[in-house]
Coordinates of C-alpha atoms in Angstrom, one line a residue:
X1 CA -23.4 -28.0 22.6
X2 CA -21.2 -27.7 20.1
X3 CA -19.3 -24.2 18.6
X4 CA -20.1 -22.5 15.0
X5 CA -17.5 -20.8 13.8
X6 CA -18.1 -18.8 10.2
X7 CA -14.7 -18.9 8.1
X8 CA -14.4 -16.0 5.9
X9 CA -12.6 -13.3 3.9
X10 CA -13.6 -10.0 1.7
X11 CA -12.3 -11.7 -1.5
X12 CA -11.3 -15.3 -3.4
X13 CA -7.7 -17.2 -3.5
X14 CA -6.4 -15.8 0.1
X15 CA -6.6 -19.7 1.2
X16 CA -9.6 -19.6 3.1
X17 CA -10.7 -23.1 2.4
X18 CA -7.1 -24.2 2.8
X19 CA -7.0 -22.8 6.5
X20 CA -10.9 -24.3 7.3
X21 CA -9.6 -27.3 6.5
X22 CA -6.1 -27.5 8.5
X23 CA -7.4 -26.0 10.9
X24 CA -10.2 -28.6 11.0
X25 CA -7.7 -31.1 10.8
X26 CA -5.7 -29.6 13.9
X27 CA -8.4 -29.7 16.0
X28 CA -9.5 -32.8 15.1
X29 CA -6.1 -34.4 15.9
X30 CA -6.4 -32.6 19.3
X31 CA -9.5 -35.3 20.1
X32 CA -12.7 -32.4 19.1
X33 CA -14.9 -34.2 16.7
X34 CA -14.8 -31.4 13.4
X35 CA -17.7 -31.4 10.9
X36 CA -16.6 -29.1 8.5
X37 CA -19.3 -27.7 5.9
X38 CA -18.8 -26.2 2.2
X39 CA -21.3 -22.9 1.5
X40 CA -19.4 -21.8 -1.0
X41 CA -22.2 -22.6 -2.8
X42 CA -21.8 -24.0 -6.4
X43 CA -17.8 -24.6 -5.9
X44 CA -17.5 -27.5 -4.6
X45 CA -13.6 -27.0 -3.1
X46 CA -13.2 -28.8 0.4
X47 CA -14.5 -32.1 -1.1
X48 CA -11.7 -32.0 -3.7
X49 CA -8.9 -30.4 -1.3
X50 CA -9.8 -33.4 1.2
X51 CA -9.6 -36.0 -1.6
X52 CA -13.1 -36.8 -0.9
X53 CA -14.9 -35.8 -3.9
X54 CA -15.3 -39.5 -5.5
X55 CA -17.3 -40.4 -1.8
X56 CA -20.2 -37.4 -3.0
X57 CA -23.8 -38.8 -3.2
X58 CA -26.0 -36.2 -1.0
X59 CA -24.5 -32.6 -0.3
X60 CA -26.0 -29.7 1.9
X61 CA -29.2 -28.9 -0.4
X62 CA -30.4 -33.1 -0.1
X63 CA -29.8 -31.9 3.6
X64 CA -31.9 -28.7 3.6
X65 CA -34.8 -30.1 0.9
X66 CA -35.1 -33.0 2.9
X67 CA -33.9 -35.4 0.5
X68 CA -32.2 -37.4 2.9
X69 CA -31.2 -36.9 6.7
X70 CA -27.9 -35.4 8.0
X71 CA -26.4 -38.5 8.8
X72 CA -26.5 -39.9 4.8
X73 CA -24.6 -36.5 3.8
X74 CA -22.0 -36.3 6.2
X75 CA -18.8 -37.7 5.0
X76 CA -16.0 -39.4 7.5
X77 CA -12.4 -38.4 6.4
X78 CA -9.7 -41.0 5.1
X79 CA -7.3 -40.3 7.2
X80 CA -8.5 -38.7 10.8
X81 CA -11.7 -40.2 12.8
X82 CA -12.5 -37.2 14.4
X83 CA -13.2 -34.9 11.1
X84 CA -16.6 -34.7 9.0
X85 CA -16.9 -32.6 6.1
X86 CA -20.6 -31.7 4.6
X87 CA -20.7 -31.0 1.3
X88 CA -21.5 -27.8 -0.8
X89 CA -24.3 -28.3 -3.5
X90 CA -23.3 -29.1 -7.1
X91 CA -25.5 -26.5 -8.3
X92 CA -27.8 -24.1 -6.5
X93 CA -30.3 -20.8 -8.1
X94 CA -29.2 -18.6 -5.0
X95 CA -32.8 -16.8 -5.2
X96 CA -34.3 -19.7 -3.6
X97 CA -31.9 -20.7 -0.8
X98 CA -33.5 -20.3 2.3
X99 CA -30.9 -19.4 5.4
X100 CA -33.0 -20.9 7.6
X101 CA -32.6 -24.4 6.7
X102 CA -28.9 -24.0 6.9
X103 CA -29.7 -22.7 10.7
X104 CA -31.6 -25.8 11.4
X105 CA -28.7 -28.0 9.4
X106 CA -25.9 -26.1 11.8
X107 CA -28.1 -26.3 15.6
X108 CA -28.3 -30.2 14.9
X109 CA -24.9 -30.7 14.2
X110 CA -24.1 -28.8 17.2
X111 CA -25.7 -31.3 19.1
X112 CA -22.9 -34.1 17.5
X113 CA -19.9 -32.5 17.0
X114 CA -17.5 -29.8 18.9
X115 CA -16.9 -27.8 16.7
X116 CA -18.5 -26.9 13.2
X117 CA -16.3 -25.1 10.8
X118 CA -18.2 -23.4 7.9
X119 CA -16.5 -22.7 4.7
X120 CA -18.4 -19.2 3.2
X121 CA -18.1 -17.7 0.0
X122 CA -15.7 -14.4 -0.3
X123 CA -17.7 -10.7 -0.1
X124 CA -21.0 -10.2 0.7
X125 CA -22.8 -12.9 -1.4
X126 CA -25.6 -14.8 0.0
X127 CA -24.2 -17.8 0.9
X128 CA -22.2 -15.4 3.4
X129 CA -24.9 -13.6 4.8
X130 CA -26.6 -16.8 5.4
X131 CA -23.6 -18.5 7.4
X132 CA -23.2 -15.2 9.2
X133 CA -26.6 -15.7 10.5
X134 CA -25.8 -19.1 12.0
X135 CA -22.5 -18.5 14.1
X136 CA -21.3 -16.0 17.4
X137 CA -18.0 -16.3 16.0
X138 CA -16.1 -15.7 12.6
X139 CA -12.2 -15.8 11.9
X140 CA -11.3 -13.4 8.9
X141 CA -8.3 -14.6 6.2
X142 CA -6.4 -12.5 4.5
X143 CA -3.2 -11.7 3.0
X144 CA -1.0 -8.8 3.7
X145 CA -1.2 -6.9 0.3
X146 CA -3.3 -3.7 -0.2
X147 CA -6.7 -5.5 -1.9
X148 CA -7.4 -8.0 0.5
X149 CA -6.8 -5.9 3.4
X150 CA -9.3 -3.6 1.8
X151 CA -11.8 -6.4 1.2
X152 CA -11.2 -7.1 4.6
X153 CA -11.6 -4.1 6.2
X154 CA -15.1 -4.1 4.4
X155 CA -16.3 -7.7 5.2
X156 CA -15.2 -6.3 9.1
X157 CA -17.8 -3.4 8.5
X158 CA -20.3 -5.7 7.4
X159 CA -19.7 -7.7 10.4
X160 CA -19.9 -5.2 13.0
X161 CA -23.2 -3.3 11.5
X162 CA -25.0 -7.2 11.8
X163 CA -23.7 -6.9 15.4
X164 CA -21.1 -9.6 15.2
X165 CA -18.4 -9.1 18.0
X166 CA -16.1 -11.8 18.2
X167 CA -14.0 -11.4 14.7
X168 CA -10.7 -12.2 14.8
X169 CA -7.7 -12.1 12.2
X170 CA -6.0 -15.1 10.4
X171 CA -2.9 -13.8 8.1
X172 CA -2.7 -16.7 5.9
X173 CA 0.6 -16.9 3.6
X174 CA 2.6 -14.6 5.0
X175 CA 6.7 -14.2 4.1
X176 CA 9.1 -12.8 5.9
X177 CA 11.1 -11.7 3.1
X178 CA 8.6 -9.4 1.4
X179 CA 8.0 -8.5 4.6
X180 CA 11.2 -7.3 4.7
X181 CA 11.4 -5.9 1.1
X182 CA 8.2 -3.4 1.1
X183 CA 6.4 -6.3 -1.1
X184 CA 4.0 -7.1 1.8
X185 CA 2.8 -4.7 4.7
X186 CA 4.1 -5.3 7.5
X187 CA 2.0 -7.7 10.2
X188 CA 2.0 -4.4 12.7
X189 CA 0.7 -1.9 10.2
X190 CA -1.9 -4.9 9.2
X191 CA -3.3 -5.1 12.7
X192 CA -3.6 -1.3 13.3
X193 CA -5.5 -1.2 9.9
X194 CA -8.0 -3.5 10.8
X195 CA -8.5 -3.6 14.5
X196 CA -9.4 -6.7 15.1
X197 CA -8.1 -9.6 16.9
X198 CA -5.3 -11.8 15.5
X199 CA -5.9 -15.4 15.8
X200 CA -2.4 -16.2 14.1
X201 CA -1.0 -16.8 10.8
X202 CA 0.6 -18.8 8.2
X203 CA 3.4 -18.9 6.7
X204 CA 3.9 -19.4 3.0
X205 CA 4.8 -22.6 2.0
X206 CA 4.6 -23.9 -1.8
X207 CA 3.9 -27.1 0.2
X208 CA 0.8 -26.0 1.5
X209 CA -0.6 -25.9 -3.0
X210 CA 0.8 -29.5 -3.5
X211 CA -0.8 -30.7 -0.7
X212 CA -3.9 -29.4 -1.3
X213 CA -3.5 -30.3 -5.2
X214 CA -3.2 -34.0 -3.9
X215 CA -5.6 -33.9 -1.4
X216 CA -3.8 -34.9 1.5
X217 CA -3.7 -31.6 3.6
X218 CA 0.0 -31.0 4.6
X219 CA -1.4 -30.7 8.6
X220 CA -1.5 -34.6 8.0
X221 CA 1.9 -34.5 8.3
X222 CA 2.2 -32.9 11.2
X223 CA 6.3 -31.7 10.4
X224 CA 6.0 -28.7 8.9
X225 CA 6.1 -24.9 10.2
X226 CA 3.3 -24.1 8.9
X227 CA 1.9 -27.1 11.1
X228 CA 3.0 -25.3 13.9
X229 CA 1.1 -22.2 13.2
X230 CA -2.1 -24.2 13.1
X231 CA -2.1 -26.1 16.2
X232 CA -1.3 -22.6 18.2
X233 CA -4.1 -21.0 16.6
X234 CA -6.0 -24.0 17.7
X235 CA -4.8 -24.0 20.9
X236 CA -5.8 -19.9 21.1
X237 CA -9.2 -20.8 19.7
X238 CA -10.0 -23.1 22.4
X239 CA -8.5 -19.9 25.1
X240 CA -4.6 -21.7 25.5
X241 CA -2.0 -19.1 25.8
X242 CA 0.4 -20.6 22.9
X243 CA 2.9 -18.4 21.5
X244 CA 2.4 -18.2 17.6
X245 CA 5.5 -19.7 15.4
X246 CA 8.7 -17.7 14.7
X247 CA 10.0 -17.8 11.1
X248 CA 13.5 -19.9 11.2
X249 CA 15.5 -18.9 7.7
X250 CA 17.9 -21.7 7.1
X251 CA 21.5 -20.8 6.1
X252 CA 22.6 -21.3 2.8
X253 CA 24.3 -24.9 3.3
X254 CA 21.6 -26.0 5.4
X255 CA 19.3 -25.6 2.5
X256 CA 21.5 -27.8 0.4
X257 CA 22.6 -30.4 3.1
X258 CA 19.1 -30.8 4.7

């Protein structure tokens, strides 16, 4: 039986569908067959981050309106054998999406894959409250500036009250240097805020946008620090003890000389 895990955050553009995906990809690489599934209803994003988009016939409402079976919708990456991605619906009227059929969509997957890695929407829309509904486990993303922690601290209050325990923390483009400036809290003061579990975190990387611009997700690559923070969180997902990433600043000739 495979594992639903709900990917989530209390507000847009703190990466979320960026680490679903790498994560995805991470896992994937480490032999778990992945299906990853878009209900950020409407958007369309991970079909388009994993250069996949052109491959679209069914998506997850064919899926739930019986349309066509599971198997017809479920696209097979480029580039890894082990990762699936289900689509989000092109368009949707929220009023009539029934989080029910998304249950039965995720309990048969579980029966095919390891792991199955849904995408939500930010806040407390539907397509949220529906995903909730289907997993035992969800891994927050934020960033460590004052508004998504806030947003954060609310989806975690949200969370708790529909008795969901195992929440635990991904700090997604963090840097060092504001770190160290007062632009960003501080990873210490982020933890005590929220209380929860950290899973690990990201670095920042301008790599990370051009990647996903391209659609080849820069954990393809697999040479990159922000590589390495994936595969430990994967590792700590699956109960390793890996020890997360520590940030290496080059010296000034070493940026120019390579």
């Amino acid at each position: 039986m495979g594992r639903a895990i709900a990917i989530t955050s209390g507000k847009g553009g703190v990466g979320k569908s960026s680490v679903c995906i790498n994560l995805g990809i991470v896992l994937a690489q480490m032999g778990y067959r992945v299906c990853l599934i878009d209900v950020d209803l409407g958007l369309k994003n991970l079909d388009v981050m994993l250069g996949l988009e052109n491959r679209v016939i069914y998506d997850l409402r064919d899926v739930m309106e019986g349309i066509c079976p599971l198997e017809k919708a479920i696209l097979k990456d480029k580039r890894e054998d082990n990762l699936f991605l289900l689509p989000a619906c092109k368009s949707v009227n929220l009023r009539y999406f029934q989080g029910g059929d998304l249950q039965v969509v995720v309990q048969e997957l579980k029966q095919k894959f390891d792991y199955i890695l849904l995408d939500t929407p930010a806040g407390i829309e539907s397509g949220f409250v529906h995903s909730i509904a289907c997993v035992k486990d969800v891994l927050l993303v934020t960033n460590l500036d004052i508004t998504s922690m806030q947003d954060a601290d609310r989806v975690i209050g949200i969370l708790m009250k529909e008795q969901m325990h195992s929440i635990r923390l991904i700090v997604n483009r963090m840097n060092p240097r504001f770190i160290e400036k007062g632009i960003s809290i501080r990873l210490e003061d982020a933890l005590n805020w929220l209380s929860i579990e950290l899973l690990g975190y990201v670095y920042d990387d301008e790599n990370v946008i051009r990647s996903n611009n391209r659609g080849i997700p820069i954990s393809l690559s697999k040479q990159s620090l922000v590589y390495e923070c994936f595969v430990a969180m994967a590792k700590r997902l699956n109960g390793e003890q890996a020890p997360l990433p520590k940030y290496k600043e080059r010296r000034f000739l070493q940026k120019i000389f390579g």
